[in-house]
Amino acid sequence: MTTDNFRTLAVETAGAGVWLVRLNRPQALNALNTELLGELSAVLDNAEDAGDVRAVVITGNARAFAAGADINEMAALDMVGILNDPRQQHWQRITRFSKPLIAAVNGFCLGGGCELAMNADILIAGSDAKFGQPEINLGIMPGAGGTQRLLRAVGKSMAMQMVLSGQPITAQQALQCGLVSEITQPEFTVERALALAADIAAKAPLAVRLAKEAILRGMDADLSTGLRYERQAFTVLAATDDRNEGIAAFREKRKPGFSGR
Ligand code: CAA
């Protein structure tokens, strides 16, 4: 894809089947304004449609993944403005993304930035990362999923602590409470996320897609509903070429060549 027209982020192909998206508003610590969210939403549209894209890594820079919604832009919105806010559609686009999305987080990951990272399927943090929902300091509260996703990711007590006090937590705390799955040295965060993405990109895409969907659905469902969905998805995969290929390759002691069918 061409990203020549993008002003707030850059996209590059980073290995077979993997796109790396870098948020690029360093002057505002990558604050998420409408333009950035719109461009991110367009990139994910393209990634969704591109058959050769199997995973996407999203990152910021060494200082910030993203320091939240753009406060200057937000200040101009009254209640009706927020009700009609086009950013809501962009957030929905991000949430709907069906391919694996990995966040490589260094530095500040606050407010909408933390909410964006929580939309990723896997979060890898540099040891200097700071995660927080500081909206309370502005007299508001998280509005892009923070209260709900944080609750599900880290449990009630830590979610309450972060949202009500506005104090950020360290990468180490984020690992302990399950918000991130790994910590790296900051200079290796993107590298580690890309390696993971490359590994996932080599798997059978339909199995990856349905497994992701099963986990996400399970977060919103009771156990028996989640188990029923899992069983249906597992059964559907029995009809795929890649399932036959995966099993044949195991038996023939060779690497599988997945076709995505
Ligand atoms: N929106 C707009 N601009 C931002 C921003 C934001 N969220 N965060 C930082 N910036 C800008 C600063 O205004 C500053 O710009 P200028 O140089 O033009 O003054 C620049 O980025 C650098 O920031 P600082 O000088 O403040 O850097 P620092 O190292 O002293 O502090 C910080 C870093 C602690 C992250 C501080 O910038 C900060 O507290 N930022 C705001 C964090 C925040 O409240 N986020 C929540 C936003 S609301 C939200 O996200 C709602 C939602 O749920 C969707």
PDB file of C-alpha atoms and ligand atoms in Angstrom:
ATOM      1  CA  MET A   1       0.000   0.000   0.000  1.00  0.00           C
ATOM      2  CA  THR A   2       1.108   3.588  -0.459  1.00  0.00           C
ATOM      3  CA  THR A   3       1.280   5.717   2.670  1.00  0.00           C
ATOM      4  CA  ASP A   4       2.540   8.824   0.889  1.00  0.00           C
ATOM      5  CA  ASN A   5      -0.593  10.725   1.814  1.00  0.00           C
ATOM      6  CA  PHE A   6      -0.449   9.810   5.468  1.00  0.00           C
ATOM      7  CA  ARG A   7       0.746  12.525   7.804  1.00  0.00           C
ATOM      8  CA  THR A   8       0.366  10.957  11.229  1.00  0.00           C
ATOM      9  CA  LEU A   9       1.691   7.460  10.753  1.00  0.00           C
ATOM     10  CA  ALA A  10       3.987   5.382   8.584  1.00  0.00           C
ATOM     11  CA  VAL A  11       3.470   1.847   7.358  1.00  0.00           C
ATOM     12  CA  GLU A  12       6.133  -0.542   6.169  1.00  0.00           C
ATOM     13  CA  THR A  13       6.242  -4.192   5.228  1.00  0.00           C
ATOM     14  CA  ALA A  14       8.364  -5.851   7.870  1.00  0.00           C
ATOM     15  CA  GLY A  15       8.888  -9.416   6.733  1.00  0.00           C
ATOM     16  CA  ALA A  16       6.572 -11.870   5.007  1.00  0.00           C
ATOM     17  CA  GLY A  17       2.950 -11.099   5.733  1.00  0.00           C
ATOM     18  CA  VAL A  18       3.617  -8.458   8.393  1.00  0.00           C
ATOM     19  CA  TRP A  19       2.937  -4.724   8.370  1.00  0.00           C
ATOM     20  CA  LEU A  20       4.520  -2.394  10.875  1.00  0.00           C
ATOM     21  CA  VAL A  21       2.523   0.756  11.647  1.00  0.00           C
ATOM     22  CA  ARG A  22       4.378   3.565  13.425  1.00  0.00           C
ATOM     23  CA  LEU A  23       2.322   6.340  14.978  1.00  0.00           C
ATOM     24  CA  ASN A  24       4.058   9.554  14.070  1.00  0.00           C
ATOM     25  CA  ARG A  25       3.005  12.701  15.902  1.00  0.00           C
ATOM     26  CA  PRO A  26       6.101  13.012  18.083  1.00  0.00           C
ATOM     27  CA  GLN A  27       5.474  16.692  18.811  1.00  0.00           C
ATOM     28  CA  ALA A  28       2.297  15.673  20.689  1.00  0.00           C
ATOM     29  CA  LEU A  29       3.544  12.356  22.106  1.00  0.00           C
ATOM     30  CA  ASN A  30       1.447  10.622  19.437  1.00  0.00           C
ATOM     31  CA  ALA A  31      -1.800  11.992  20.869  1.00  0.00           C
ATOM     32  CA  LEU A  32      -4.652  10.401  18.954  1.00  0.00           C
ATOM     33  CA  ASN A  33      -6.355  13.124  16.951  1.00  0.00           C
ATOM     34  CA  THR A  34      -9.086  12.480  14.398  1.00  0.00           C
ATOM     35  CA  GLU A  35      -6.613  12.492  11.538  1.00  0.00           C
ATOM     36  CA  LEU A  36      -4.415   9.835  13.136  1.00  0.00           C
ATOM     37  CA  LEU A  37      -7.352   7.606  14.019  1.00  0.00           C
ATOM     38  CA  GLY A  38      -8.717   8.044  10.489  1.00  0.00           C
ATOM     39  CA  GLU A  39      -5.400   7.057   8.948  1.00  0.00           C
ATOM     40  CA  LEU A  40      -5.057   4.093  11.275  1.00  0.00           C
ATOM     41  CA  SER A  41      -8.544   3.021  10.382  1.00  0.00           C
ATOM     42  CA  ALA A  42      -7.670   3.269   6.652  1.00  0.00           C
ATOM     43  CA  VAL A  43      -4.516   1.190   7.165  1.00  0.00           C
ATOM     44  CA  LEU A  44      -6.491  -1.507   8.950  1.00  0.00           C
ATOM     45  CA  ASP A  45      -9.067  -1.493   6.141  1.00  0.00           C
ATOM     46  CA  ASN A  46      -6.247  -2.100   3.684  1.00  0.00           C
ATOM     47  CA  ALA A  47      -4.632  -4.732   5.874  1.00  0.00           C
ATOM     48  CA  GLU A  48      -7.971  -6.508   6.248  1.00  0.00           C
ATOM     49  CA  ASP A  49      -8.397  -6.663   2.462  1.00  0.00           C
ATOM     50  CA  ALA A  50      -4.805  -7.559   1.592  1.00  0.00           C
ATOM     51  CA  GLY A  51      -4.641 -11.339   1.359  1.00  0.00           C
ATOM     52  CA  ASP A  52      -0.900 -11.342   1.905  1.00  0.00           C
ATOM     53  CA  VAL A  53      -1.096  -9.456   5.219  1.00  0.00           C
ATOM     54  CA  ARG A  54      -1.263 -11.932   8.075  1.00  0.00           C
ATOM     55  CA  ALA A  55      -0.427  -9.775  11.094  1.00  0.00           C
ATOM     56  CA  VAL A  56       0.041  -6.111  11.984  1.00  0.00           C
ATOM     57  CA  VAL A  57       2.352  -4.597  14.583  1.00  0.00           C
ATOM     58  CA  ILE A  58       1.551  -1.129  15.882  1.00  0.00           C
ATOM     59  CA  THR A  59       4.063   1.005  17.721  1.00  0.00           C
ATOM     60  CA  GLY A  60       4.979   4.574  18.600  1.00  0.00           C
ATOM     61  CA  ASN A  61       8.445   5.858  19.312  1.00  0.00           C
ATOM     62  CA  ALA A  62      10.912   5.597  22.190  1.00  0.00           C
ATOM     63  CA  ARG A  63       9.193   8.338  24.212  1.00  0.00           C
ATOM     64  CA  ALA A  64       5.561   7.455  23.688  1.00  0.00           C
ATOM     65  CA  PHE A  65       3.302   4.814  22.261  1.00  0.00           C
ATOM     66  CA  ALA A  66       0.541   7.430  22.608  1.00  0.00           C
ATOM     67  CA  ALA A  67      -0.268   9.898  25.400  1.00  0.00           C
ATOM     68  CA  GLY A  68      -4.024   9.697  24.913  1.00  0.00           C
ATOM     69  CA  ALA A  69      -6.746  11.364  22.934  1.00  0.00           C
ATOM     70  CA  ASP A  70      -5.664  14.752  21.630  1.00  0.00           C
ATOM     71  CA  ILE A  71      -6.696  17.000  24.498  1.00  0.00           C
ATOM     72  CA  ASN A  72      -6.692  20.160  22.358  1.00  0.00           C
ATOM     73  CA  GLU A  73      -9.084  18.577  19.890  1.00  0.00           C
ATOM     74  CA  MET A  74     -11.214  17.168  22.686  1.00  0.00           C
ATOM     75  CA  ALA A  75     -11.512  20.593  24.303  1.00  0.00           C
ATOM     76  CA  ALA A  76     -13.442  21.824  21.274  1.00  0.00           C
ATOM     77  CA  LEU A  77     -16.119  19.133  21.557  1.00  0.00           C
ATOM     78  CA  ASP A  78     -19.298  19.717  23.516  1.00  0.00           C
ATOM     79  CA  MET A  79     -21.793  16.956  24.302  1.00  0.00           C
ATOM     80  CA  VAL A  80     -23.358  16.996  20.849  1.00  0.00           C
ATOM     81  CA  GLY A  81     -19.892  17.053  19.289  1.00  0.00           C
ATOM     82  CA  ILE A  82     -18.948  13.942  21.234  1.00  0.00           C
ATOM     83  CA  LEU A  83     -22.214  12.230  20.273  1.00  0.00           C
ATOM     84  CA  ASN A  84     -21.420  12.865  16.589  1.00  0.00           C
ATOM     85  CA  ASP A  85     -17.688  12.305  16.917  1.00  0.00           C
ATOM     86  CA  PRO A  86     -16.357  10.546  13.785  1.00  0.00           C
ATOM     87  CA  ARG A  87     -13.585   9.047  15.900  1.00  0.00           C
ATOM     88  CA  GLN A  88     -16.096   6.579  17.243  1.00  0.00           C
ATOM     89  CA  GLN A  89     -16.248   4.887  13.830  1.00  0.00           C
ATOM     90  CA  HIS A  90     -12.481   4.723  13.683  1.00  0.00           C
ATOM     91  CA  TRP A  91     -12.366   3.050  17.090  1.00  0.00           C
ATOM     92  CA  GLN A  92     -14.943   0.533  15.901  1.00  0.00           C
ATOM     93  CA  ARG A  93     -12.790  -0.213  12.872  1.00  0.00           C
ATOM     94  CA  ILE A  94      -9.835  -0.948  15.110  1.00  0.00           C
ATOM     95  CA  THR A  95     -11.918  -3.201  17.356  1.00  0.00           C
ATOM     96  CA  ARG A  96     -13.305  -5.115  14.351  1.00  0.00           C
ATOM     97  CA  PHE A  97      -9.895  -5.946  12.880  1.00  0.00           C
ATOM     98  CA  SER A  98      -9.907  -9.702  12.307  1.00  0.00           C
ATOM     99  CA  LYS A  99      -6.178 -10.311  11.874  1.00  0.00           C
ATOM    100  CA  PRO A 100      -3.656 -10.483  14.705  1.00  0.00           C
ATOM    101  CA  LEU A 101      -2.713  -7.042  15.996  1.00  0.00           C
ATOM    102  CA  ILE A 102       0.338  -6.724  18.240  1.00  0.00           C
ATOM    103  CA  ALA A 103       1.207  -3.550  20.147  1.00  0.00           C
ATOM    104  CA  ALA A 104       4.882  -2.806  20.799  1.00  0.00           C
ATOM    105  CA  VAL A 105       4.771  -0.240  23.596  1.00  0.00           C
ATOM    106  CA  ASN A 106       7.583   2.033  24.734  1.00  0.00           C
ATOM    107  CA  GLY A 107       7.271   5.105  26.928  1.00  0.00           C
ATOM    108  CA  PHE A 108       3.920   6.724  27.682  1.00  0.00           C
ATOM    109  CA  CYS A 109       0.855   4.631  26.962  1.00  0.00           C
ATOM    110  CA  LEU A 110      -1.890   6.738  28.488  1.00  0.00           C
ATOM    111  CA  GLY A 111      -5.601   7.363  28.157  1.00  0.00           C
ATOM    112  CA  GLY A 112      -6.685   6.661  24.582  1.00  0.00           C
ATOM    113  CA  GLY A 113      -3.160   5.331  23.983  1.00  0.00           C
ATOM    114  CA  CYS A 114      -3.690   2.645  26.598  1.00  0.00           C
ATOM    115  CA  GLU A 115      -7.143   2.012  25.137  1.00  0.00           C
ATOM    116  CA  LEU A 116      -5.599   1.615  21.688  1.00  0.00           C
ATOM    117  CA  ALA A 117      -2.963  -0.786  23.033  1.00  0.00           C
ATOM    118  CA  MET A 118      -5.703  -2.799  24.737  1.00  0.00           C
ATOM    119  CA  ASN A 119      -7.361  -3.232  21.346  1.00  0.00           C
ATOM    120  CA  ALA A 120      -4.293  -5.183  20.302  1.00  0.00           C
ATOM    121  CA  ASP A 121      -4.403  -8.934  20.760  1.00  0.00           C
ATOM    122  CA  ILE A 122      -0.932  -9.117  22.271  1.00  0.00           C
ATOM    123  CA  LEU A 123       0.943  -6.345  24.093  1.00  0.00           C
ATOM    124  CA  ILE A 124       4.738  -6.344  24.311  1.00  0.00           C
ATOM    125  CA  ALA A 125       6.169  -3.620  26.545  1.00  0.00           C
ATOM    126  CA  GLY A 126       9.569  -2.027  26.790  1.00  0.00           C
ATOM    127  CA  SER A 127      10.798  -1.958  30.384  1.00  0.00           C
ATOM    128  CA  ASP A 128      10.323   1.835  30.434  1.00  0.00           C
ATOM    129  CA  ALA A 129       6.662   1.740  29.371  1.00  0.00           C
ATOM    130  CA  LYS A 130       4.081   3.485  31.538  1.00  0.00           C
ATOM    131  CA  PHE A 131       0.453   2.467  31.282  1.00  0.00           C
ATOM    132  CA  GLY A 132      -2.284   4.639  32.672  1.00  0.00           C
ATOM    133  CA  GLN A 133      -5.771   6.086  32.388  1.00  0.00           C
ATOM    134  CA  PRO A 134      -5.201   9.660  33.580  1.00  0.00           C
ATOM    135  CA  GLU A 135      -8.536  11.038  32.307  1.00  0.00           C
ATOM    136  CA  ILE A 136      -9.712  11.553  35.899  1.00  0.00           C
ATOM    137  CA  ASN A 137      -7.121  14.340  36.210  1.00  0.00           C
ATOM    138  CA  LEU A 138      -8.961  16.183  33.434  1.00  0.00           C
ATOM    139  CA  GLY A 139     -12.305  15.846  35.164  1.00  0.00           C
ATOM    140  CA  ILE A 140     -13.420  13.134  32.752  1.00  0.00           C
ATOM    141  CA  MET A 141     -13.119   9.358  32.477  1.00  0.00           C
ATOM    142  CA  PRO A 142     -11.929   6.876  29.845  1.00  0.00           C
ATOM    143  CA  GLY A 143     -14.222   6.947  26.829  1.00  0.00           C
ATOM    144  CA  ALA A 144     -12.721   4.516  24.329  1.00  0.00           C
ATOM    145  CA  GLY A 145     -13.062   1.260  26.229  1.00  0.00           C
ATOM    146  CA  GLY A 146     -10.712   1.936  29.137  1.00  0.00           C
ATOM    147  CA  THR A 147     -13.025   1.040  31.998  1.00  0.00           C
ATOM    148  CA  GLN A 148     -14.267  -2.122  30.293  1.00  0.00           C
ATOM    149  CA  ARG A 149     -11.106  -3.499  28.679  1.00  0.00           C
ATOM    150  CA  LEU A 150      -8.957  -2.691  31.684  1.00  0.00           C
ATOM    151  CA  LEU A 151     -11.425  -4.460  33.970  1.00  0.00           C
ATOM    152  CA  ARG A 152     -11.251  -7.561  31.794  1.00  0.00           C
ATOM    153  CA  ALA A 153      -7.475  -7.383  31.404  1.00  0.00           C
ATOM    154  CA  VAL A 154      -6.336  -6.638  34.942  1.00  0.00           C
ATOM    155  CA  GLY A 155      -9.318  -7.236  37.237  1.00  0.00           C
ATOM    156  CA  LYS A 156     -11.358  -4.903  39.403  1.00  0.00           C
ATOM    157  CA  SER A 157      -8.890  -3.642  41.971  1.00  0.00           C
ATOM    158  CA  MET A 158      -6.137  -2.610  39.561  1.00  0.00           C
ATOM    159  CA  ALA A 159      -8.671  -1.198  37.070  1.00  0.00           C
ATOM    160  CA  MET A 160     -10.211   0.908  39.843  1.00  0.00           C
ATOM    161  CA  GLN A 161      -6.794   2.021  41.053  1.00  0.00           C
ATOM    162  CA  MET A 162      -5.698   3.126  37.594  1.00  0.00           C
ATOM    163  CA  VAL A 163      -8.961   4.773  36.541  1.00  0.00           C
ATOM    164  CA  LEU A 164      -9.841   6.478  39.848  1.00  0.00           C
ATOM    165  CA  SER A 165      -6.350   7.664  40.801  1.00  0.00           C
ATOM    166  CA  GLY A 166      -5.096   8.337  37.282  1.00  0.00           C
ATOM    167  CA  GLN A 167      -1.674   7.090  38.380  1.00  0.00           C
ATOM    168  CA  PRO A 168       0.237   5.109  35.770  1.00  0.00           C
ATOM    169  CA  ILE A 169       1.690   1.668  36.371  1.00  0.00           C
ATOM    170  CA  THR A 170       5.100   0.410  35.306  1.00  0.00           C
ATOM    171  CA  ALA A 171       5.780  -2.219  32.666  1.00  0.00           C
ATOM    172  CA  GLN A 172       6.635  -4.640  35.473  1.00  0.00           C
ATOM    173  CA  GLN A 173       3.254  -4.049  37.135  1.00  0.00           C
ATOM    174  CA  ALA A 174       1.555  -4.375  33.747  1.00  0.00           C
ATOM    175  CA  LEU A 175       3.201  -7.774  33.313  1.00  0.00           C
ATOM    176  CA  GLN A 176       2.222  -8.894  36.803  1.00  0.00           C
ATOM    177  CA  CYS A 177      -1.419  -7.989  36.299  1.00  0.00           C
ATOM    178  CA  GLY A 178      -1.657  -9.483  32.815  1.00  0.00           C
ATOM    179  CA  LEU A 179      -1.999  -6.295  30.788  1.00  0.00           C
ATOM    180  CA  VAL A 180       1.069  -7.231  28.741  1.00  0.00           C
ATOM    181  CA  SER A 181       2.467 -10.627  27.930  1.00  0.00           C
ATOM    182  CA  GLU A 182       6.191  -9.793  27.794  1.00  0.00           C
ATOM    183  CA  ILE A 183       8.695  -7.110  28.718  1.00  0.00           C
ATOM    184  CA  THR A 184      11.789  -6.407  26.658  1.00  0.00           C
ATOM    185  CA  GLN A 185      14.571  -3.872  26.761  1.00  0.00           C
ATOM    186  CA  PRO A 186      13.085  -0.789  25.084  1.00  0.00           C
ATOM    187  CA  GLU A 187      15.327  -1.026  22.023  1.00  0.00           C
ATOM    188  CA  PHE A 188      14.089  -4.567  21.306  1.00  0.00           C
ATOM    189  CA  THR A 189      10.348  -4.084  21.789  1.00  0.00           C
ATOM    190  CA  VAL A 190       9.520  -3.678  18.105  1.00  0.00           C
ATOM    191  CA  GLU A 191      11.938  -6.435  17.123  1.00  0.00           C
ATOM    192  CA  ARG A 192      10.307  -8.858  19.554  1.00  0.00           C
ATOM    193  CA  ALA A 193       6.803  -7.897  18.404  1.00  0.00           C
ATOM    194  CA  LEU A 194       7.821  -8.371  14.762  1.00  0.00           C
ATOM    195  CA  ALA A 195       9.336 -11.785  15.504  1.00  0.00           C
ATOM    196  CA  LEU A 196       6.100 -12.840  17.166  1.00  0.00           C
ATOM    197  CA  ALA A 197       4.090 -11.436  14.246  1.00  0.00           C
ATOM    198  CA  ALA A 198       6.277 -13.329  11.747  1.00  0.00           C
ATOM    199  CA  ASP A 199       5.718 -16.532  13.672  1.00  0.00           C
ATOM    200  CA  ILE A 200       1.948 -16.026  13.694  1.00  0.00           C
ATOM    201  CA  ALA A 201       1.972 -14.954  10.017  1.00  0.00           C
ATOM    202  CA  ALA A 202       3.358 -18.359   9.079  1.00  0.00           C
ATOM    203  CA  LYS A 203       0.423 -20.232  10.647  1.00  0.00           C
ATOM    204  CA  ALA A 204      -2.799 -21.185   8.887  1.00  0.00           C
ATOM    205  CA  PRO A 205      -4.667 -17.849   8.546  1.00  0.00           C
ATOM    206  CA  LEU A 206      -8.168 -19.259   8.994  1.00  0.00           C
ATOM    207  CA  ALA A 207      -7.142 -21.058  12.175  1.00  0.00           C
ATOM    208  CA  VAL A 208      -5.523 -17.865  13.462  1.00  0.00           C
ATOM    209  CA  ARG A 209      -8.614 -15.825  12.626  1.00  0.00           C
ATOM    210  CA  LEU A 210     -11.074 -18.192  14.274  1.00  0.00           C
ATOM    211  CA  ALA A 211      -8.849 -18.695  17.320  1.00  0.00           C
ATOM    212  CA  LYS A 212      -8.618 -14.928  17.783  1.00  0.00           C
ATOM    213  CA  GLU A 213     -12.363 -14.605  17.426  1.00  0.00           C
ATOM    214  CA  ALA A 214     -12.979 -17.412  19.920  1.00  0.00           C
ATOM    215  CA  ILE A 215     -10.807 -15.723  22.548  1.00  0.00           C
ATOM    216  CA  LEU A 216     -12.398 -12.305  21.994  1.00  0.00           C
ATOM    217  CA  ARG A 217     -15.913 -13.738  22.072  1.00  0.00           C
ATOM    218  CA  GLY A 218     -15.039 -15.626  25.227  1.00  0.00           C
ATOM    219  CA  MET A 219     -14.178 -12.358  26.946  1.00  0.00           C
ATOM    220  CA  ASP A 220     -17.766 -11.219  26.513  1.00  0.00           C
ATOM    221  CA  ALA A 221     -19.561 -14.499  27.117  1.00  0.00           C
ATOM    222  CA  ASP A 222     -20.272 -17.012  29.847  1.00  0.00           C
ATOM    223  CA  LEU A 223     -18.185 -20.185  29.736  1.00  0.00           C
ATOM    224  CA  SER A 224     -20.759 -22.440  28.053  1.00  0.00           C
ATOM    225  CA  THR A 225     -21.404 -19.868  25.278  1.00  0.00           C
ATOM    226  CA  GLY A 226     -17.669 -19.458  24.751  1.00  0.00           C
ATOM    227  CA  LEU A 227     -17.127 -23.206  24.664  1.00  0.00           C
ATOM    228  CA  ARG A 228     -19.950 -23.623  22.148  1.00  0.00           C
ATOM    229  CA  TYR A 229     -18.397 -21.003  19.872  1.00  0.00           C
ATOM    230  CA  GLU A 230     -14.991 -22.653  20.207  1.00  0.00           C
ATOM    231  CA  ARG A 231     -16.425 -26.045  19.252  1.00  0.00           C
ATOM    232  CA  GLN A 232     -18.164 -24.598  16.191  1.00  0.00           C
ATOM    233  CA  ALA A 233     -15.010 -22.848  15.024  1.00  0.00           C
ATOM    234  CA  PHE A 234     -12.954 -25.987  15.643  1.00  0.00           C
ATOM    235  CA  THR A 235     -15.453 -27.977  13.570  1.00  0.00           C
ATOM    236  CA  VAL A 236     -15.393 -25.446  10.718  1.00  0.00           C
ATOM    237  CA  LEU A 237     -11.617 -25.722  10.518  1.00  0.00           C
ATOM    238  CA  ALA A 238     -11.981 -29.452   9.816  1.00  0.00           C
ATOM    239  CA  ALA A 239     -13.213 -28.451   6.352  1.00  0.00           C
ATOM    240  CA  THR A 240     -10.115 -26.442   5.446  1.00  0.00           C
ATOM    241  CA  ASP A 241      -7.219 -27.428   3.189  1.00  0.00           C
ATOM    242  CA  ASP A 242      -4.833 -26.037   5.769  1.00  0.00           C
ATOM    243  CA  ARG A 243      -6.020 -28.469   8.403  1.00  0.00           C
ATOM    244  CA  ASN A 244      -5.272 -31.363   6.031  1.00  0.00           C
ATOM    245  CA  GLU A 245      -1.934 -29.804   5.154  1.00  0.00           C
ATOM    246  CA  GLY A 246      -1.004 -29.226   8.805  1.00  0.00           C
ATOM    247  CA  ILE A 247      -1.748 -32.795   9.796  1.00  0.00           C
ATOM    248  CA  ALA A 248      -0.105 -34.263   6.662  1.00  0.00           C
ATOM    249  CA  ALA A 249       3.031 -32.184   7.230  1.00  0.00           C
ATOM    250  CA  PHE A 250       3.251 -33.410  10.828  1.00  0.00           C
ATOM    251  CA  ARG A 251       2.976 -37.025   9.721  1.00  0.00           C
ATOM    252  CA  GLU A 252       5.464 -36.604   6.881  1.00  0.00           C
ATOM    253  CA  LYS A 253       7.877 -34.788   9.212  1.00  0.00           C
ATOM    254  CA  ARG A 254       8.054 -31.657   7.052  1.00  0.00           C
ATOM    255  CA  LYS A 255       7.114 -28.020   7.382  1.00  0.00           C
ATOM    256  CA  PRO A 256       3.519 -27.229   6.409  1.00  0.00           C
ATOM    257  CA  GLY A 257       2.834 -24.932   3.482  1.00  0.00           C
ATOM    258  CA  PHE A 258      -0.427 -23.203   4.384  1.00  0.00           C
ATOM    259  CA  SER A 259      -2.530 -21.773   1.564  1.00  0.00           C
ATOM    260  CA  GLY A 260      -5.111 -19.865   3.601  1.00  0.00           C
ATOM    261  CA  ARG A 261      -7.888 -22.094   2.287  1.00  0.00           C
TER     262      ARG A 261
HETATM  263  N1  CAA B   1      -3.086  15.662  23.750  1.00  0.00           N
HETATM  264  C1  CAA B   1      -2.497  16.708  23.132  1.00  0.00           C
HETATM  265  N2  CAA B   1      -1.191  17.055  23.318  1.00  0.00           N
HETATM  266  C2  CAA B   1      -0.475  16.288  24.166  1.00  0.00           C
HETATM  267  C3  CAA B   1      -1.040  15.193  24.852  1.00  0.00           C
HETATM  268  C4  CAA B   1      -2.390  14.879  24.616  1.00  0.00           C
HETATM  269  N3  CAA B   1      -2.988  13.817  25.171  1.00  0.00           N
HETATM  270  N4  CAA B   1      -0.061  14.661  25.633  1.00  0.00           N
HETATM  271  C5  CAA B   1       1.026  15.395  25.452  1.00  0.00           C
HETATM  272  N5  CAA B   1       0.799  16.387  24.573  1.00  0.00           N
HETATM  273  C6  CAA B   1       1.720  17.406  24.083  1.00  0.00           C
HETATM  274  C7  CAA B   1       2.009  18.435  25.161  1.00  0.00           C
HETATM  275  O1  CAA B   1       0.991  19.407  25.191  1.00  0.00           O
HETATM  276  C8  CAA B   1       3.322  18.972  24.703  1.00  0.00           C
HETATM  277  O2  CAA B   1       3.104  19.872  23.639  1.00  0.00           O
HETATM  278  P1  CAA B   1       3.862  21.313  23.617  1.00  0.00           P
HETATM  279  O3  CAA B   1       5.321  20.942  23.530  1.00  0.00           O
HETATM  280  O4  CAA B   1       3.326  21.959  22.388  1.00  0.00           O
HETATM  281  O5  CAA B   1       3.514  21.990  24.900  1.00  0.00           O
HETATM  282  C9  CAA B   1       4.025  17.756  24.115  1.00  0.00           C
HETATM  283  O6  CAA B   1       2.993  16.802  23.834  1.00  0.00           O
HETATM  284  C10 CAA B   1       4.994  17.110  25.079  1.00  0.00           C
HETATM  285  O7  CAA B   1       4.310  16.864  26.286  1.00  0.00           O
HETATM  286  P2  CAA B   1       4.844  17.401  27.713  1.00  0.00           P
HETATM  287  O8  CAA B   1       5.666  18.644  27.542  1.00  0.00           O
HETATM  288  O9  CAA B   1       3.667  17.491  28.627  1.00  0.00           O
HETATM  289  O10 CAA B   1       5.828  16.214  28.113  1.00  0.00           O
HETATM  290  P3  CAA B   1       6.198  15.722  29.584  1.00  0.00           P
HETATM  291  O11 CAA B   1       7.279  14.710  29.424  1.00  0.00           O
HETATM  292  O12 CAA B   1       6.419  16.875  30.497  1.00  0.00           O
HETATM  293  O13 CAA B   1       4.859  14.989  30.128  1.00  0.00           O
HETATM  294  C11 CAA B   1       2.987  13.480  29.935  1.00  0.00           C
HETATM  295  C12 CAA B   1       4.410  13.822  29.470  1.00  0.00           C
HETATM  296  C13 CAA B   1       3.005  13.107  31.431  1.00  0.00           C
HETATM  297  C14 CAA B   1       2.519  12.287  29.130  1.00  0.00           C
HETATM  298  C15 CAA B   1       2.071  14.705  29.739  1.00  0.00           C
HETATM  299  O14 CAA B   1       2.247  15.194  28.405  1.00  0.00           O
HETATM  300  C16 CAA B   1       0.604  14.423  29.929  1.00  0.00           C
HETATM  301  O15 CAA B   1       0.151  14.326  31.064  1.00  0.00           O
HETATM  302  N6  CAA B   1      -0.153  14.272  28.813  1.00  0.00           N
HETATM  303  C17 CAA B   1      -1.579  14.084  28.869  1.00  0.00           C
HETATM  304  C18 CAA B   1      -1.932  12.653  29.218  1.00  0.00           C
HETATM  305  C19 CAA B   1      -3.437  12.506  29.314  1.00  0.00           C
HETATM  306  O16 CAA B   1      -4.084  13.139  30.130  1.00  0.00           O
HETATM  307  N7  CAA B   1      -4.016  11.606  28.488  1.00  0.00           N
HETATM  308  C20 CAA B   1      -5.444  11.365  28.468  1.00  0.00           C
HETATM  309  C21 CAA B   1      -6.091  12.175  27.397  1.00  0.00           C
HETATM  310  S1  CAA B   1      -7.866  12.078  27.435  1.00  0.00           S
HETATM  311  C22 CAA B   1      -8.246  10.598  26.698  1.00  0.00           C
HETATM  312  O17 CAA B   1      -7.398   9.853  26.262  1.00  0.00           O
HETATM  313  C23 CAA B   1      -9.749  10.298  26.598  1.00  0.00           C
HETATM  314  C24 CAA B   1     -10.081   8.942  26.077  1.00  0.00           C
HETATM  315  O18 CAA B   1     -10.273   8.016  26.834  1.00  0.00           O
HETATM  316  C25 CAA B   1     -10.285   8.698  24.672  1.00  0.00           C
END
